[in-house]
One Martini backbone bead per residue (centre of mass of N, CA, C, O) as a GRO file, in nm:
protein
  443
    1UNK     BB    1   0.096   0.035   0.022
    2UNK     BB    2   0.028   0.380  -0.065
    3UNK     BB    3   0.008   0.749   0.062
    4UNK     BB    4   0.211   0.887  -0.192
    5UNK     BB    5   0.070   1.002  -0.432
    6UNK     BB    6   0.315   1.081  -0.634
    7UNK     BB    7   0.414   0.808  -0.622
    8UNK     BB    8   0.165   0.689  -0.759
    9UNK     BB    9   0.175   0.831  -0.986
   10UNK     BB   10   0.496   0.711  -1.061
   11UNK     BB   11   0.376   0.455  -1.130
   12UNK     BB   12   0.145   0.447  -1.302
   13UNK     BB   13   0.295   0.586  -1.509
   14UNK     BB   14   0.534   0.374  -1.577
   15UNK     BB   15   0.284   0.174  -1.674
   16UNK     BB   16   0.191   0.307  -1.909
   17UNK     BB   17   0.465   0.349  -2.092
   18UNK     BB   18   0.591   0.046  -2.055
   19UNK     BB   19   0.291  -0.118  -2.106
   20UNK     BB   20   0.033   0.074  -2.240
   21UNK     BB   21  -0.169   0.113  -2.046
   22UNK     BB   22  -0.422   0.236  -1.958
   23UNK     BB   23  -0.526   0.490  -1.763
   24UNK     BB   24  -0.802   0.366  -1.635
   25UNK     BB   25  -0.667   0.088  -1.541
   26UNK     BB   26  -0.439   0.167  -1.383
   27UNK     BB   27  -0.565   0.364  -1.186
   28UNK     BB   28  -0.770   0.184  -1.067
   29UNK     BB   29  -0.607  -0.033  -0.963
   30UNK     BB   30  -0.441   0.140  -0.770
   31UNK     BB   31  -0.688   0.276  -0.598
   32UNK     BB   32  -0.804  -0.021  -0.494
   33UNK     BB   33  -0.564  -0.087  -0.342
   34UNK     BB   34  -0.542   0.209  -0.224
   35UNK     BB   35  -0.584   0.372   0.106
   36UNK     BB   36  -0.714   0.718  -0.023
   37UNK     BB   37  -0.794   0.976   0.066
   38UNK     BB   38  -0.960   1.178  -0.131
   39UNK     BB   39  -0.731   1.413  -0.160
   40UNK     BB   40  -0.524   1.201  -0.289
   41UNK     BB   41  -0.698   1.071  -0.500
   42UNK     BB   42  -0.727   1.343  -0.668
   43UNK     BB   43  -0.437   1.383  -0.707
   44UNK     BB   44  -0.378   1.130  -0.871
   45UNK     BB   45  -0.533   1.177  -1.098
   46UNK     BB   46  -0.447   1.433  -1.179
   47UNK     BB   47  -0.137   1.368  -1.250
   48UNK     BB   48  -0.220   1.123  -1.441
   49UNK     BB   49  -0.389   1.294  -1.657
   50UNK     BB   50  -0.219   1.522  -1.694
   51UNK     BB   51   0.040   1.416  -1.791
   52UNK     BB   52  -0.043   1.263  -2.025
   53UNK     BB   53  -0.198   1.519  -2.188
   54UNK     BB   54   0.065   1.719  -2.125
   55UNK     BB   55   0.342   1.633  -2.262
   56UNK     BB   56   0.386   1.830  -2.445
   57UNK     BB   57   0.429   2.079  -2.316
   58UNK     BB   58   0.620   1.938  -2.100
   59UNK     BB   59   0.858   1.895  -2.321
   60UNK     BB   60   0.893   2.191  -2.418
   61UNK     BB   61   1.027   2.258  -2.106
   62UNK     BB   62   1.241   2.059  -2.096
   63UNK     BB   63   1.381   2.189  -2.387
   64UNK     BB   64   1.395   2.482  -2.268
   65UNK     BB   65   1.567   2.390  -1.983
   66UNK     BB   66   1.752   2.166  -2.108
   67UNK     BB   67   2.020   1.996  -2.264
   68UNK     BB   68   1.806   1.773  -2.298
   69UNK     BB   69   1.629   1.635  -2.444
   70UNK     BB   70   1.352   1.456  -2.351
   71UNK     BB   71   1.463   1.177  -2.523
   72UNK     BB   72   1.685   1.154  -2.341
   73UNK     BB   73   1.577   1.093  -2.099
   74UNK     BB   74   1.496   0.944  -1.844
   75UNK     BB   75   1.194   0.809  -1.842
   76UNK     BB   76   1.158   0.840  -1.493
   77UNK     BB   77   1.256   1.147  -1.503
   78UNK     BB   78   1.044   1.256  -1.727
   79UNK     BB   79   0.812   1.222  -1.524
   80UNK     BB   80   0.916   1.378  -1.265
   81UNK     BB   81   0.925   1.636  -1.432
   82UNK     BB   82   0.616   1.614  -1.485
   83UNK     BB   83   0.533   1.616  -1.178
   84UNK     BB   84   0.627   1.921  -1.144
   85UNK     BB   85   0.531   2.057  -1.428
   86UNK     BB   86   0.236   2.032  -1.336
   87UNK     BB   87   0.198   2.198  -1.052
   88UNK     BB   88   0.343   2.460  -1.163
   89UNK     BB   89   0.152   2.470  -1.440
   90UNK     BB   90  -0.197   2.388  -1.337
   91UNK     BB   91  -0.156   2.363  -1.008
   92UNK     BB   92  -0.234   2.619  -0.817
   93UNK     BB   93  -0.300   2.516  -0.499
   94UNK     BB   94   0.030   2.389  -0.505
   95UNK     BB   95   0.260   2.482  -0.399
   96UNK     BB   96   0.607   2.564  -0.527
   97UNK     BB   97   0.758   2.439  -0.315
   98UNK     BB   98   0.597   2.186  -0.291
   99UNK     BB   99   0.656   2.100  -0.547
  100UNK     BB  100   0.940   2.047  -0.570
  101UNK     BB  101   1.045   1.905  -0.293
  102UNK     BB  102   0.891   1.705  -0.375
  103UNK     BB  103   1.041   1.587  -0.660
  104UNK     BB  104   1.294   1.568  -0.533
  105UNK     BB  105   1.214   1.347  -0.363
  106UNK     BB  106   1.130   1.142  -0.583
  107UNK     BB  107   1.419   1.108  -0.680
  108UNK     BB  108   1.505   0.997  -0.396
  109UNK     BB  109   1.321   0.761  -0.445
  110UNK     BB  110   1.433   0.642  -0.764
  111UNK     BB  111   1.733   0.648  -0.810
  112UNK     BB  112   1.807   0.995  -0.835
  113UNK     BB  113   1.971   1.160  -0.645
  114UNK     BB  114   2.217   1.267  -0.822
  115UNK     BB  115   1.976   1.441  -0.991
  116UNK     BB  116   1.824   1.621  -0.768
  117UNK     BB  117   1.940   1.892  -0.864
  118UNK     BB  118   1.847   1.942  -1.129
  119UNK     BB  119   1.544   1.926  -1.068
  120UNK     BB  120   1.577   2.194  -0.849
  121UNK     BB  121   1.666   2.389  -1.096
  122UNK     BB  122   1.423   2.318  -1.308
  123UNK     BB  123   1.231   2.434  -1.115
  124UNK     BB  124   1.346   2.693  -1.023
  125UNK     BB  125   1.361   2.813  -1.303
  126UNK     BB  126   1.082   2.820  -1.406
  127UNK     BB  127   0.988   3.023  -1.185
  128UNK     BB  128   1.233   3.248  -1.212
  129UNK     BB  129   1.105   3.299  -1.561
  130UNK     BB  130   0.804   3.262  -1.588
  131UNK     BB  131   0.753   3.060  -1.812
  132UNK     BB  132   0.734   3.056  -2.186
  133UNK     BB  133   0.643   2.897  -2.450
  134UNK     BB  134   0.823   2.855  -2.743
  135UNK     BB  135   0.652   2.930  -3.038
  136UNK     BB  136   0.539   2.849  -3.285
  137UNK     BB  137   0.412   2.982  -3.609
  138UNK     BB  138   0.283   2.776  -3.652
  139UNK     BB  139  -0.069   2.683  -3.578
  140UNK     BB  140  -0.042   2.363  -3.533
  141UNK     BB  141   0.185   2.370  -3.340
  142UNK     BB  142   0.134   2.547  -3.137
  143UNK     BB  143  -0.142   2.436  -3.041
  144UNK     BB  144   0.003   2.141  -3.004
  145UNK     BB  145   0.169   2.223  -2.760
  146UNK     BB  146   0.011   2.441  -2.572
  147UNK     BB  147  -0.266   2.179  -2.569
  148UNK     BB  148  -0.132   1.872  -2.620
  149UNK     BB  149  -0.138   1.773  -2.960
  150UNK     BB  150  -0.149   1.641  -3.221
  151UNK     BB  151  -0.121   1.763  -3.567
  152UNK     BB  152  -0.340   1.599  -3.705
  153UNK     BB  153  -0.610   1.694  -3.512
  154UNK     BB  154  -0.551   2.012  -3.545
  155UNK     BB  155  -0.579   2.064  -3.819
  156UNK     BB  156  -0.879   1.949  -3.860
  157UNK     BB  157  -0.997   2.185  -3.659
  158UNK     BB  158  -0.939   2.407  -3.871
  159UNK     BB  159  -1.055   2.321  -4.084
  160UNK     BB  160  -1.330   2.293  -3.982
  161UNK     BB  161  -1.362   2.575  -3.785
  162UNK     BB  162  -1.102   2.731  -3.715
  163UNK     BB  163  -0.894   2.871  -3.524
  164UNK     BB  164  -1.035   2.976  -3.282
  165UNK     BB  165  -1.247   2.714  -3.251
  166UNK     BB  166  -0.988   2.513  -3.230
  167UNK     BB  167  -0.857   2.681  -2.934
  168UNK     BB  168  -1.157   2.596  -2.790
  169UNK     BB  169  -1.131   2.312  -2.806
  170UNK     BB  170  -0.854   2.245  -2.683
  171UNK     BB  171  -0.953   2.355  -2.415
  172UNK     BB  172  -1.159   2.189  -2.352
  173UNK     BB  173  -1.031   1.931  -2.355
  174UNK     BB  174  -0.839   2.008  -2.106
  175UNK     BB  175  -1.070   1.964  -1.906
  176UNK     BB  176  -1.249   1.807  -1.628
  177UNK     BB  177  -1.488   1.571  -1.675
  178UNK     BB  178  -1.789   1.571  -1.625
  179UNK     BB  179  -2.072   1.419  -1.435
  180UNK     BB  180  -2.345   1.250  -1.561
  181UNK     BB  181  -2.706   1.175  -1.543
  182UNK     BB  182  -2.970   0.901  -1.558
  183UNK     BB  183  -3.275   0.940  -1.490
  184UNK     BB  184  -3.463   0.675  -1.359
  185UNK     BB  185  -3.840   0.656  -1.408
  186UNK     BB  186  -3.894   0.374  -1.311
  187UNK     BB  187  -3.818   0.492  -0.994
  188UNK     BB  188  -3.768   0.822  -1.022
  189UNK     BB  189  -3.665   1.176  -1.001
  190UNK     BB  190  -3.518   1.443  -1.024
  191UNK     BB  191  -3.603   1.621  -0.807
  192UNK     BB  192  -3.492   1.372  -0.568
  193UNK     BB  193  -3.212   1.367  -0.656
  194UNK     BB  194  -3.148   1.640  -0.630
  195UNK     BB  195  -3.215   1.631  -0.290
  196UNK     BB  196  -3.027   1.388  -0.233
  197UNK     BB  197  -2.752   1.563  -0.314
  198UNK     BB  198  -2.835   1.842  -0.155
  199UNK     BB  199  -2.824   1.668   0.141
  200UNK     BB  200  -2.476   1.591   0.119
  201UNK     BB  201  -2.357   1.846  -0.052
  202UNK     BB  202  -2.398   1.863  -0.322
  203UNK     BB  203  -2.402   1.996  -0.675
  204UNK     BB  204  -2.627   2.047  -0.904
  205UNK     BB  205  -2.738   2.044  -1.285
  206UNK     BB  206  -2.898   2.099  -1.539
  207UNK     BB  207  -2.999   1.995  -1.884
  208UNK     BB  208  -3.188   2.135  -2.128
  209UNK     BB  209  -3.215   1.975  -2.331
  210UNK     BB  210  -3.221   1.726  -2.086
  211UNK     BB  211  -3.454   1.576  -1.881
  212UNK     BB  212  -3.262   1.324  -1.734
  213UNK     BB  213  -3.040   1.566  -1.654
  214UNK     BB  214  -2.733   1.532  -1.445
  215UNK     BB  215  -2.499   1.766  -1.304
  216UNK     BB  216  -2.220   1.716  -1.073
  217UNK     BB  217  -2.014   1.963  -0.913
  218UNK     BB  218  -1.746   1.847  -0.869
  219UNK     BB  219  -1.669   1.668  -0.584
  220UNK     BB  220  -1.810   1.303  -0.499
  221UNK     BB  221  -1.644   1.064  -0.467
  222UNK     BB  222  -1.809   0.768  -0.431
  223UNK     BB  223  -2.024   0.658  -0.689
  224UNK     BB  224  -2.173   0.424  -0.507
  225UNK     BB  225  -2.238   0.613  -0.235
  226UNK     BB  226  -2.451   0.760  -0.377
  227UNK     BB  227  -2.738   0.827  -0.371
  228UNK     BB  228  -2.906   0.583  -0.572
  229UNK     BB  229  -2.785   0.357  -0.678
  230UNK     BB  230  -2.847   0.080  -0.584
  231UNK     BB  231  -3.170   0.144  -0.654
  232UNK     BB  232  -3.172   0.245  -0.977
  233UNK     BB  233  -3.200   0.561  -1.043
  234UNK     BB  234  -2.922   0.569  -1.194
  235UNK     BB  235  -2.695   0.693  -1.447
  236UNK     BB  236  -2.363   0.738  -1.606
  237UNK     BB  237  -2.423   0.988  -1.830
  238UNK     BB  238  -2.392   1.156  -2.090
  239UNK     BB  239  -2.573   1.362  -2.282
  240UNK     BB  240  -2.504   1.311  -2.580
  241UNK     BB  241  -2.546   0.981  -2.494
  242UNK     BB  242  -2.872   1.043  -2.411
  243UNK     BB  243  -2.950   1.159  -2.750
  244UNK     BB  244  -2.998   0.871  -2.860
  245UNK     BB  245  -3.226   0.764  -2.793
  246UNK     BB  246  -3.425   0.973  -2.857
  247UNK     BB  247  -3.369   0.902  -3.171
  248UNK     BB  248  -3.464   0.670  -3.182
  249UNK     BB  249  -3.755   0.629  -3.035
  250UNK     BB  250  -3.881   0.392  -2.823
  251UNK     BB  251  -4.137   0.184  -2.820
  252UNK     BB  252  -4.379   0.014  -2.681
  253UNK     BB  253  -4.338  -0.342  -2.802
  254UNK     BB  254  -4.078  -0.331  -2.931
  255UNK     BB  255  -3.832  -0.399  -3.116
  256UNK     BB  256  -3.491  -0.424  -3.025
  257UNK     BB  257  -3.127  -0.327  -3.100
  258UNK     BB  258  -2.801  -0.360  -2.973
  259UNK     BB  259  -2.519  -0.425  -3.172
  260UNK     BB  260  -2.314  -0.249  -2.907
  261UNK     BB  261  -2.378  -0.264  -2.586
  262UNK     BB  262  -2.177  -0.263  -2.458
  263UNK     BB  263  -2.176  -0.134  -2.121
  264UNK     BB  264  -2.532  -0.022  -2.137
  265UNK     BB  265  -2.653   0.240  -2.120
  266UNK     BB  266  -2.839   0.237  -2.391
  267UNK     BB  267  -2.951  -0.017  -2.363
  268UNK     BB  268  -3.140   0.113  -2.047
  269UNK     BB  269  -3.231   0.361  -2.174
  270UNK     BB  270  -3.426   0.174  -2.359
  271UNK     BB  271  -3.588   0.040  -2.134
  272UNK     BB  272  -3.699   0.329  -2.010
  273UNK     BB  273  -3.857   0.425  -2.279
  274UNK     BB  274  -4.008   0.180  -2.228
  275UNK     BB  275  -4.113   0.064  -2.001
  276UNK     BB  276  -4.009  -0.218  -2.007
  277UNK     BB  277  -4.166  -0.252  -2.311
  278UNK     BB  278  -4.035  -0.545  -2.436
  279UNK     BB  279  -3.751  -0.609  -2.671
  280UNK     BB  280  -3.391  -0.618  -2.623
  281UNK     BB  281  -3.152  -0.708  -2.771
  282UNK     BB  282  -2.777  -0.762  -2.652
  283UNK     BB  283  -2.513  -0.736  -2.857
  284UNK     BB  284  -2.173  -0.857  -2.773
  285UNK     BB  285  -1.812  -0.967  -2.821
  286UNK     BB  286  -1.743  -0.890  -2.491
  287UNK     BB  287  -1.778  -1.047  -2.213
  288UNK     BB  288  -1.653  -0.836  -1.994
  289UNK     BB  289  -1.857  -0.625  -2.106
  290UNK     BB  290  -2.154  -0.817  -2.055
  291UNK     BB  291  -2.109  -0.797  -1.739
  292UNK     BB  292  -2.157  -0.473  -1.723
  293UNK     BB  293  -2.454  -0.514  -1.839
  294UNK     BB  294  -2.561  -0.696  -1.652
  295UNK     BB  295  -2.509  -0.532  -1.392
  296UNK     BB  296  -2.675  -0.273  -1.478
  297UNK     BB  297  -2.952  -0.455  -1.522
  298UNK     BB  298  -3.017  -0.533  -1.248
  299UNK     BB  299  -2.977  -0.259  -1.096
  300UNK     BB  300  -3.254  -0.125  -1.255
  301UNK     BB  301  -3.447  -0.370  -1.287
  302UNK     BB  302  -3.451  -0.503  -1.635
  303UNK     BB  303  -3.651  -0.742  -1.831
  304UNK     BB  304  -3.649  -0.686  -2.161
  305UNK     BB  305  -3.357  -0.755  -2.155
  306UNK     BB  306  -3.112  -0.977  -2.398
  307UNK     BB  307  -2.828  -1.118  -2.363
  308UNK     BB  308  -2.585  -1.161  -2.618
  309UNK     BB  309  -2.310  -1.333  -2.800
  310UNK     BB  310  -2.167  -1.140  -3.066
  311UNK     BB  311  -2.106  -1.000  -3.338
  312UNK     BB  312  -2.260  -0.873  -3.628
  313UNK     BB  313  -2.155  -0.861  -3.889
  314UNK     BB  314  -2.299  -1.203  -3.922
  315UNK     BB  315  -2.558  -1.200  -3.854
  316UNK     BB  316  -2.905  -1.381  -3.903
  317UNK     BB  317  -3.144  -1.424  -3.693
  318UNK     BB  318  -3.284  -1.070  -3.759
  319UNK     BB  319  -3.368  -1.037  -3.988
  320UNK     BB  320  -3.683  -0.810  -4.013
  321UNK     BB  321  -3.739  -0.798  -3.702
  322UNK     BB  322  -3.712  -0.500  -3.661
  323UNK     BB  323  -3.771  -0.154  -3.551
  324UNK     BB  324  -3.513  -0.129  -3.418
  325UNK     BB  325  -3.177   0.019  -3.445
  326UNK     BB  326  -2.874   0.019  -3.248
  327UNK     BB  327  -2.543   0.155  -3.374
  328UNK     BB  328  -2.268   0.189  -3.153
  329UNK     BB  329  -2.012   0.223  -3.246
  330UNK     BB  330  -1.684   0.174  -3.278
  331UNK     BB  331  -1.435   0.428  -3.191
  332UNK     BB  332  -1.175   0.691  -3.128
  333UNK     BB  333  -1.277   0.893  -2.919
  334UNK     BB  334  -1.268   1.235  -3.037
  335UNK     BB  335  -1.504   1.332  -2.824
  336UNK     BB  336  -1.319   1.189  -2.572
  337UNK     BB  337  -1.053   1.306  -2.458
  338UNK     BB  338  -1.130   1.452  -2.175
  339UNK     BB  339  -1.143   1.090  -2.069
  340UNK     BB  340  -0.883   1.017  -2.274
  341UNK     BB  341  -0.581   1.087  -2.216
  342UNK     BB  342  -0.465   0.883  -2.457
  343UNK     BB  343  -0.580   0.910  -2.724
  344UNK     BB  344  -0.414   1.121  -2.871
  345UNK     BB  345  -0.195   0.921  -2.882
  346UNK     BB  346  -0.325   0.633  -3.037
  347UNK     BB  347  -0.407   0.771  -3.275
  348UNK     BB  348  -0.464   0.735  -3.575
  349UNK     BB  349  -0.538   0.718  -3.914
  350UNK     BB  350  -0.477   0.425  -3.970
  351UNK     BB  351  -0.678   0.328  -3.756
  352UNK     BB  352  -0.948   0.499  -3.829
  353UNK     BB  353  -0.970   0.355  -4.118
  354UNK     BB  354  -1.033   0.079  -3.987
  355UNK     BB  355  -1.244   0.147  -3.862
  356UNK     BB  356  -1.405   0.264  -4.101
  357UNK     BB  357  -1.469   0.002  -4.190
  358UNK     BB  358  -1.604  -0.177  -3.970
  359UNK     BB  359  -1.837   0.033  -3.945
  360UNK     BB  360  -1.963  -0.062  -4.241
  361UNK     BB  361  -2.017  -0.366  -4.167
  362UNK     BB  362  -2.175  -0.361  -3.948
  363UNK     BB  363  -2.388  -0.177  -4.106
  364UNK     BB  364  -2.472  -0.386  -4.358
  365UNK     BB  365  -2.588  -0.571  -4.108
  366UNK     BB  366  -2.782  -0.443  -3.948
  367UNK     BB  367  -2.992  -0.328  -4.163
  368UNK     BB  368  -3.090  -0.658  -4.195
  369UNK     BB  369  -3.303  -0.617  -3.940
  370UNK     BB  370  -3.473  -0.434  -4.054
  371UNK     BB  371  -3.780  -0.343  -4.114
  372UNK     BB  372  -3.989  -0.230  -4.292
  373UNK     BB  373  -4.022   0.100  -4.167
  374UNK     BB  374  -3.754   0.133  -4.009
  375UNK     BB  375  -3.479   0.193  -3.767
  376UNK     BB  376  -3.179   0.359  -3.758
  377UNK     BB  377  -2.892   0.447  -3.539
  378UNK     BB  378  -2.585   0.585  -3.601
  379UNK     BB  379  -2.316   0.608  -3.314
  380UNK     BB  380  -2.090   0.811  -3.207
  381UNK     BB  381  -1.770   0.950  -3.010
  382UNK     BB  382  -1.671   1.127  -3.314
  383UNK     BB  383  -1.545   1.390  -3.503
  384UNK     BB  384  -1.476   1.215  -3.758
  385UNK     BB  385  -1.574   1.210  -4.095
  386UNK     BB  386  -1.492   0.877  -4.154
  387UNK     BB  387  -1.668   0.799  -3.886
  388UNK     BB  388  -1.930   0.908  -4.029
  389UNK     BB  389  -2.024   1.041  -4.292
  390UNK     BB  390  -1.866   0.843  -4.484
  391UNK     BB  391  -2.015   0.589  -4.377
  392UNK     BB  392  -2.311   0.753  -4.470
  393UNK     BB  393  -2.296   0.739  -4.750
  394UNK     BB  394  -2.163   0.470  -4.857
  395UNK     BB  395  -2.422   0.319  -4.779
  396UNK     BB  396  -2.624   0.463  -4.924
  397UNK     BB  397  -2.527   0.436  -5.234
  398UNK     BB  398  -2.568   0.114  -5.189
  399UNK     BB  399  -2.853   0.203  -5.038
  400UNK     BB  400  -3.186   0.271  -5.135
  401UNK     BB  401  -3.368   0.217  -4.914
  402UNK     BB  402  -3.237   0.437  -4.763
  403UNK     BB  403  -3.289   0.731  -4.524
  404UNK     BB  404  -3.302   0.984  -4.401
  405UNK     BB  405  -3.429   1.143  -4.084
  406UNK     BB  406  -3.488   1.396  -3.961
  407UNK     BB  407  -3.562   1.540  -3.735
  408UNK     BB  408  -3.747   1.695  -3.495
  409UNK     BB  409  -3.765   2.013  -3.428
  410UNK     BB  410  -3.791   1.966  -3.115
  411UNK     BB  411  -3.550   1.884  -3.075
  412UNK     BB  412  -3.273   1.934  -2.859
  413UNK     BB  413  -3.066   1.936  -3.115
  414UNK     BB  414  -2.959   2.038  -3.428
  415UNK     BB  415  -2.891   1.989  -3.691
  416UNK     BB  416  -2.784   1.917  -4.007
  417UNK     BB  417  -2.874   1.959  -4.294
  418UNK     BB  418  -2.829   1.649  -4.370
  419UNK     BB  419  -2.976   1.564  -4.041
  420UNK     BB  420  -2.743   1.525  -3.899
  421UNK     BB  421  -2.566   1.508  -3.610
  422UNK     BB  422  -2.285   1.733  -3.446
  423UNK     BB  423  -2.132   1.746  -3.173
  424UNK     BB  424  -1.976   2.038  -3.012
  425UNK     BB  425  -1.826   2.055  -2.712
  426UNK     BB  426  -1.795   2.387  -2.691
  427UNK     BB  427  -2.087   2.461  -2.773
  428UNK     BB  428  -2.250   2.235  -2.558
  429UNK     BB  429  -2.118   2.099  -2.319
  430UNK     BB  430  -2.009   1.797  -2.419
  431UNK     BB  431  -1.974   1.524  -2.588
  432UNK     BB  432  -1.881   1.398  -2.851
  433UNK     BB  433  -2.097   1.352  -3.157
  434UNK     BB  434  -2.251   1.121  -3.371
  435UNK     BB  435  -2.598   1.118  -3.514
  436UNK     BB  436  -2.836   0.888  -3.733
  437UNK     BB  437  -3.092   0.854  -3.909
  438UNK     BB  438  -3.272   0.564  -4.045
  439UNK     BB  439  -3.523   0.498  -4.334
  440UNK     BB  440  -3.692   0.224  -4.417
  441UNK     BB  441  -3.812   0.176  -4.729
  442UNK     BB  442  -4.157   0.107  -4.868
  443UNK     BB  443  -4.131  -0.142  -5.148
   0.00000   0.00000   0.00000
């Protein structure tokens, strides 16, 4: 058990980038193993995705004030400068003395003892510089370096928005991600929850598009102690893929499949929407993601749906049978970025490229589930448009009997001339997604 936040963060960071693994399993998994004081859990949690997210701008730090590049570091003091540089630059609430201070102890905690000179030099430079990073001139370079994103990115994101729109989204992207409810109208109302939360000290807050969502604000200590989880009173969606399920708008009494369903958010969304009547086929290919399918459903005590693995891209035993088919496709997740602090480092275009491919084969195997005169809601959470246009072109291209359908007017927010949803999370304040209806035509 460690419950030296700095040092649990450095064992973490040291465990993301020597074997891979994901930000929020490493981060998970040690912070179960260590019981750490709630203040010391947020310390670390804000060290361990801030230095990820922030890691080029962090190593811009040390390239203007080391003699070696950042890659010329060794591995293990380079985190440890991005621990200190990350407290120094971000972490406004933390002593510049005690950044440094705890930063220099960790060096000498961690085999690096003769170099602890260097880093409290280089971090008491950093101070007495009061440093501004040296920033090309190029834009998008600019933009990458200073907001900590690859160059491929932020290109898009200028040409999609333009210079000033796409550095408040990269602005955007790098704050602490809210944590929205999706209050479970079979149980309880937004009210109650509302009452329960503010009763114990918590701060909520609506959202105004989203009829059945609240907002958290701040910190709220461990998710599972909070009123009303045990009783499945709520889960937690974000708003922008709360707003999938309203555009499916699935009836009672109708067939619905989930072709894409762990671990099930959406899936138990569509049980809500329909009074648990009906029946929901939810299928998915990957058994760990099933389980946590199982337990979401149990929590909420949802009766209508079935659960089985298994591929979507092949199966057959569904033609013709479905009223809706939601379609929540895997995908790079770029328009959570902000919740994936490593999302941005692991995407590459040629990865994109295959997941666009894979999304194409869902598409054209799931569509043959739904019946004549039925929907299907195609939906990502990422805004890059291989992944999303590209991939609804091509379909309607190839299956002339599909056409878009474009929301209803009172829809919560507005469509695309196209018909489809494009949400852009600095405009919306919301996670980045991707949704369109397609209406099989009666032939």
């Amino acid at each position: 058990m460690n419950n030296n936040p700095r040092q649990l963060a450095f064992i973490i960071l040291q465990e993301i980038y020597r074997k891979q693994v994901f930000t929020d399993v490493a981060l998970d998994r040690h912070l179960k193993k260590n019981d750490l004081i709630d203040a010391n859990r947020r310390l670390v949690t804000e060290l361990v995705y801030g230095c990820v997210r922030r890691q080029r701008s962090l190593d811009a730090i040390i390239d203007q004030l080391a003699k070696k590049k950042s890659p010329q570091q060794h591995p293990y003091l380079r985190i440890i400068l991005h621990i200190g540089l990350y407290q120094l630059s971000y972490l406004e609430q933390i002593p510049e003395s005690a950044a440094v201070d705890t930063t220099v102890e960790l060096a000498k905690q961690n085999k690096f003892a003769k170099l602890a000179g260097f880093v409290n030099g280089l971090l008491r430079e950093y101070i007495r510089q009061n440093l501004t990073i040296n920033l090309p001139e190029n834009p998008v370079q600019k933009l990458g370096i200073s907001y900590s994103f690859p160059n491929w990115i932020v290109k898009y994101w200028i040409e999609e928005l333009g210079l000033t729109e796409a550095e408040k989204l990269c602005y955007w992207f790098n704050l602490s991600p809210s944590i929205d409810l999706r209050i479970n109208p079979l149980k309880t109302s937004v009210e109650e929850v509302e009452i329960a939360m503010k009763n114990i000290g918590i701060s909520v807050s609506r959202i105004l598009q989203v009829p059945q969502a609240l907002r958290l604000n701040g910190a709220v200590g461990q998710i599972q102690k909070l009123p009303g989880y045990n009783e499945g009173w709520w889960s937690i969606q974000d708003s922008s893929a709360q707003l999938v399920c309203y555009l499916l708008n699935p009836q009672p009494g109708e067939i619905i499949i989930d072709a894409c369903a762990a671990p099930g958010g959406k899936t138990t969304h569509i049980g809500e929407l329909m009074g648990d009547n009906g029946k929901i086929f939810a299928i998915d290919m990957t058994a760990s993601r099933l389980k946590k399918l199982e337990s979401n459903t149990e929590r909420l005590q949802l009766k209508s749906i079935s659960i089985s693995r298994g591929d979507s891209r092949n199966l057959t035993e569904f033609i013709n049978q479905a009223d809706r088919v939601l379609l929540d496709v895997p995908c790079s997740g770029l328009g959570t970025l902000h919740r994936r602090a490593d999302a941005r480092w692991r995407k590459t275009l040629e990865n994109i490229g295959e997941l666009a491919k894979l999304q194409g084969e869902l598409l054209e195997n799931a569509a043959k589930w739904v019946k004549p005169g039925g929907v299907l809601v195609y939906a990502t959470c990422t805004i890059y448009p291989l992944e999303n246009e590209g991939v609804i072109e091509k379909f309607l291209t190839n299956n002339y009997e599909w056409e878009i359908e474009a929301p209803t007017v009172d829809f919560m927010v507005s469509p695309c001339r196209e018909g489809w949803i494009k949400i852009w999370p600095h405009r919306e304040q919301m996670d980045g997604f991707f949704m369109v209806k397609l209406r099989r035509k009666v032939i």
